[in-house]
Short mmCIF file of C-alpha atoms in Angstrom, two decimals:
data_model
loop_
_atom_site.label_atom_id
_atom_site.label_comp_id
_atom_site.label_asym_id
_atom_site.label_seq_id
_atom_site.Cartn_x
_atom_site.Cartn_y
_atom_site.Cartn_z
CA UNK A 19 -41.70 24.62 -33.73
CA UNK A 20 -40.74 28.33 -33.43
CA UNK A 21 -38.84 29.81 -36.41
CA UNK A 22 -35.98 32.17 -36.03
CA UNK A 23 -36.62 35.93 -36.24
CA UNK A 24 -40.05 35.76 -34.33
CA UNK A 25 -41.09 38.51 -32.16
CA UNK A 26 -40.28 37.70 -28.46
CA UNK A 27 -41.60 39.30 -25.28
CA UNK A 28 -39.58 38.80 -22.23
CA UNK A 29 -41.50 40.15 -19.04
CA UNK A 30 -39.61 40.65 -15.71
CA UNK A 31 -40.99 42.09 -12.45
CA UNK A 32 -38.62 44.88 -11.93
CA UNK A 33 -36.10 47.27 -13.71
CA UNK A 34 -32.98 45.64 -12.29
CA UNK A 35 -34.04 42.29 -13.85
CA UNK A 36 -34.85 43.99 -17.20
CA UNK A 37 -31.60 45.86 -17.21
CA UNK A 38 -29.54 42.75 -16.72
CA UNK A 39 -31.38 40.82 -19.62
CA UNK A 40 -31.07 43.90 -21.97
CA UNK A 41 -27.19 43.84 -21.24
CA UNK A 42 -27.00 40.47 -22.84
CA UNK A 43 -29.22 41.09 -25.84
CA UNK A 44 -26.95 43.70 -27.38
CA UNK A 45 -29.72 45.86 -29.04
CA UNK A 46 -31.62 42.70 -30.54
CA UNK A 47 -34.55 44.05 -32.59
CA UNK A 48 -37.02 41.02 -32.23
CA UNK A 49 -36.59 40.50 -28.51
CA UNK A 50 -38.49 43.12 -26.42
CA UNK A 51 -38.25 43.37 -22.50
CA UNK A 52 -40.81 44.89 -20.17
CA UNK A 53 -40.78 45.17 -16.42
CA UNK A 54 -44.43 44.40 -15.46
CA UNK A 55 -44.48 44.92 -11.75
CA UNK A 56 -44.20 42.60 -8.78
CA UNK A 57 -47.05 39.91 -8.40
CA UNK A 58 -49.17 37.85 -10.59
CA UNK A 59 -51.89 40.40 -11.00
CA UNK A 60 -49.53 43.34 -12.34
CA UNK A 61 -47.72 40.82 -14.44
CA UNK A 62 -50.95 39.32 -16.12
CA UNK A 63 -52.42 42.92 -16.76
CA UNK A 64 -49.25 44.45 -18.06
CA UNK A 65 -48.41 41.40 -20.17
CA UNK A 66 -51.91 41.45 -21.73
CA UNK A 67 -51.45 45.03 -22.52
CA UNK A 68 -48.05 44.41 -24.24
CA UNK A 69 -49.33 41.42 -26.31
CA UNK A 70 -52.53 43.25 -27.34
CA UNK A 71 -50.57 46.27 -28.61
CA UNK A 72 -47.97 44.40 -30.52
CA UNK A 73 -47.59 40.96 -32.29
CA UNK A 74 -45.66 38.44 -30.30
CA UNK A 75 -44.84 34.75 -31.05
CA UNK A 76 -43.39 33.68 -27.73
CA UNK A 77 -43.76 35.25 -24.16
CA UNK A 78 -41.03 34.56 -21.60
CA UNK A 79 -41.44 35.25 -17.93
CA UNK A 80 -37.81 35.79 -16.68
CA UNK A 81 -36.11 37.03 -13.56
CA UNK A 82 -34.41 36.00 -10.22
CA UNK A 83 -36.04 33.46 -7.87
CA UNK A 84 -35.68 31.39 -4.93
CA UNK A 85 -34.73 27.69 -5.28
CA UNK A 86 -35.72 24.79 -3.30
CA UNK A 87 -32.26 23.64 -1.74
CA UNK A 88 -32.68 19.94 -2.21
CA UNK A 89 -33.49 20.38 -6.05
CA UNK A 90 -31.70 23.43 -7.55
CA UNK A 91 -28.50 25.23 -6.57
CA UNK A 92 -28.11 29.03 -5.87
CA UNK A 93 -26.50 30.55 -9.12
CA UNK A 94 -28.19 27.96 -11.20
CA UNK A 95 -30.75 28.50 -14.17
CA UNK A 96 -34.13 26.95 -14.25
CA UNK A 97 -36.53 26.52 -16.94
CA UNK A 98 -40.17 25.59 -16.00
CA UNK A 99 -41.84 22.64 -17.34
CA UNK A 100 -44.89 23.56 -15.40
CA UNK A 101 -46.08 26.91 -13.88
CA UNK A 102 -48.07 26.44 -10.72
CA UNK A 103 -50.18 29.07 -8.82
CA UNK A 104 -49.11 27.43 -5.60
CA UNK A 105 -51.25 29.40 -3.22
CA UNK A 106 -54.59 29.61 -5.45
CA UNK A 107 -57.04 27.58 -3.46
CA UNK A 108 -58.50 27.19 -0.03
CA UNK A 109 -57.10 26.27 3.39
CA UNK A 110 -58.94 23.71 5.26
CA UNK A 111 -58.42 21.46 8.54
CA UNK A 112 -57.08 18.77 6.37
CA UNK A 113 -54.57 20.89 4.57
CA UNK A 114 -54.40 23.02 1.24
CA UNK A 115 -57.13 22.44 -1.38
CA UNK A 116 -56.10 23.49 -5.04
CA UNK A 117 -58.56 25.46 -7.15
CA UNK A 118 -58.53 22.45 -9.39
CA UNK A 119 -59.78 20.28 -6.75
CA UNK A 120 -62.71 22.73 -6.16
CA UNK A 121 -63.67 22.60 -9.83
CA UNK A 122 -63.21 26.42 -10.34
CA UNK A 123 -60.26 26.37 -12.88
CA UNK A 124 -56.72 25.27 -13.16
CA UNK A 125 -53.57 26.23 -11.03
CA UNK A 126 -51.20 24.66 -13.53
CA UNK A 127 -50.07 25.57 -17.12
CA UNK A 128 -47.63 23.51 -19.05
CA UNK A 129 -44.99 25.21 -21.13
CA UNK A 130 -44.40 24.46 -24.92
CA UNK A 131 -42.28 21.28 -24.67
CA UNK A 132 -40.40 21.68 -27.80
CA UNK A 133 -39.49 25.37 -27.10
CA UNK A 134 -38.45 24.39 -23.59
CA UNK A 135 -36.20 21.75 -24.81
CA UNK A 136 -34.73 24.09 -27.60
CA UNK A 137 -33.72 26.75 -24.97
CA UNK A 138 -32.49 24.05 -22.51
CA UNK A 139 -30.20 22.54 -24.93
CA UNK A 140 -28.64 25.93 -25.98
CA UNK A 141 -28.11 26.70 -22.39
CA UNK A 142 -26.44 23.42 -21.81
CA UNK A 143 -23.69 24.33 -24.09
CA UNK A 144 -22.70 27.11 -21.69
CA UNK A 145 -20.92 27.02 -18.40
CA UNK A 146 -24.25 27.71 -16.59
CA UNK A 147 -25.90 25.00 -14.47
CA UNK A 148 -29.25 24.48 -15.90
CA UNK A 149 -32.43 22.65 -14.59
CA UNK A 150 -35.86 21.71 -15.76
CA UNK A 151 -38.65 21.71 -13.14
CA UNK A 152 -41.99 23.19 -11.71
CA UNK A 153 -41.56 26.88 -11.01
CA UNK A 154 -44.25 28.09 -8.31
CA UNK A 155 -45.93 31.51 -8.34
CA UNK A 156 -46.87 32.84 -5.01
CA UNK A 157 -48.23 36.05 -3.93
CA UNK A 158 -46.13 35.83 -0.50
CA UNK A 159 -42.49 35.00 -0.76
CA UNK A 160 -41.77 32.09 1.70
CA UNK A 161 -39.85 32.94 4.80
CA UNK A 162 -39.80 29.96 6.98
CA UNK A 163 -38.53 26.26 6.58
CA UNK A 164 -42.01 25.03 7.54
CA UNK A 165 -43.83 26.74 4.59
CA UNK A 166 -40.88 25.59 2.35
CA UNK A 167 -41.37 22.04 3.48
CA UNK A 168 -45.17 22.33 2.97
CA UNK A 169 -44.87 23.55 -0.60
CA UNK A 170 -42.36 20.68 -1.56
CA UNK A 171 -44.55 17.95 0.25
CA UNK A 172 -47.57 19.23 -1.60
CA UNK A 173 -45.94 19.96 -5.15
CA UNK A 174 -43.71 16.94 -6.33
CA UNK A 175 -40.38 18.23 -7.78
CA UNK A 176 -41.14 21.80 -6.85
CA UNK A 177 -37.76 23.66 -8.07
CA UNK A 178 -38.28 27.50 -7.79
CA UNK A 179 -40.74 30.00 -6.23
CA UNK A 180 -41.31 33.38 -7.75
CA UNK A 181 -44.16 35.83 -7.88
CA UNK A 182 -45.08 36.66 -11.61
CA UNK A 183 -44.75 33.43 -13.89
CA UNK A 184 -48.39 32.20 -13.54
CA UNK A 185 -49.76 35.83 -14.31
CA UNK A 186 -47.59 36.16 -17.35
CA UNK A 187 -48.41 32.50 -18.63
CA UNK A 188 -51.96 32.91 -18.23
CA UNK A 189 -52.09 36.15 -20.40
CA UNK A 190 -50.19 34.35 -23.17
CA UNK A 191 -52.10 31.09 -22.74
CA UNK A 192 -55.53 32.96 -23.06
CA UNK A 193 -54.27 34.77 -26.21
CA UNK A 194 -52.89 31.35 -27.63
CA UNK A 195 -49.15 32.44 -27.70
CA UNK A 196 -46.44 29.88 -26.53
CA UNK A 197 -44.81 30.81 -23.19
CA UNK A 198 -41.96 29.90 -20.98
CA UNK A 199 -40.50 30.85 -17.58
CA UNK A 200 -36.77 31.08 -16.79
CA UNK A 201 -35.34 31.86 -13.31
CA UNK A 202 -31.75 32.66 -12.17
CA UNK A 203 -31.55 31.38 -8.59
CA UNK A 204 -30.51 34.00 -6.14
CA UNK A 205 -31.30 32.58 -2.90
CA UNK A 206 -32.66 29.21 -1.22
CA UNK A 207 -36.36 29.15 -0.32
CA UNK A 208 -36.93 29.49 3.34
CA UNK A 209 -35.78 31.67 6.31
CA UNK A 210 -34.85 35.23 4.94
CA UNK A 211 -31.04 34.89 5.31
CA UNK A 212 -29.57 38.11 3.18
CA UNK A 213 -26.22 36.85 3.69
CA UNK A 214 -26.92 33.73 1.73
CA UNK A 215 -28.52 35.72 -1.36
CA UNK A 216 -26.37 35.98 -4.49
CA UNK A 217 -27.91 38.82 -6.27
CA UNK A 218 -24.89 39.69 -8.45
CA UNK A 219 -24.43 36.20 -9.73
CA UNK A 220 -28.32 35.84 -10.20
CA UNK A 221 -28.26 38.98 -12.35
CA UNK A 222 -25.21 37.81 -14.21
CA UNK A 223 -26.97 34.50 -14.80
CA UNK A 224 -29.96 36.60 -16.40
CA UNK A 225 -27.48 38.28 -18.69
CA UNK A 226 -25.69 35.18 -19.90
CA UNK A 227 -29.09 33.52 -20.59
CA UNK A 228 -30.42 36.36 -22.48
CA UNK A 229 -27.37 36.19 -24.73
CA UNK A 230 -28.16 32.59 -25.56
CA UNK A 231 -31.92 33.48 -26.15
CA UNK A 232 -30.59 36.00 -28.62
CA UNK A 233 -28.95 33.16 -30.40
CA UNK A 234 -31.93 30.73 -30.10
CA UNK A 235 -34.55 33.23 -31.71
CA UNK A 236 -32.19 34.89 -34.40
#
């Protein structure tokens, strides 16, 4: 169980996400936000740097993301129960082979369930639409319906794709710190139709979510 007044690190990819989250925190002293860069490598490196320079009790990867249309809605909030490196493996004639299947490590990290449920229950008291499900980390954003279908066929229940979660989670996991990933859905996964993106609403979702996190951890 995570007690109140613990030190929390929130890791975003870019400054716009960071600013949206800070807007909801109202200068909370025990929640710190960094923009670690785009992609799992930058996210892992800069998360490690942050948690080695200060003591943190929880690490949260947070930002906007793409939602799989049959699972979550644009404008909703998704909390990961699993964080999956969806493109870490080998392509074969028979299909994609995960790193796990090759015996070279794991592509899946499970979040702290008690912490996940605590945040979920708090968010459910608001007007936000909130889901729990697997969040995928990819180094390349999906841009076709075909790729989106392949991902959902391969990963049961896939809810969201983003680019940093597995990197952040790996850094926290290796240093024995509980972690979460939270995404505000800005667009459906698939063809890149900018008219379908809802960036303003997604950033507002981050702000509202961070206000609730402030209440959870204080």
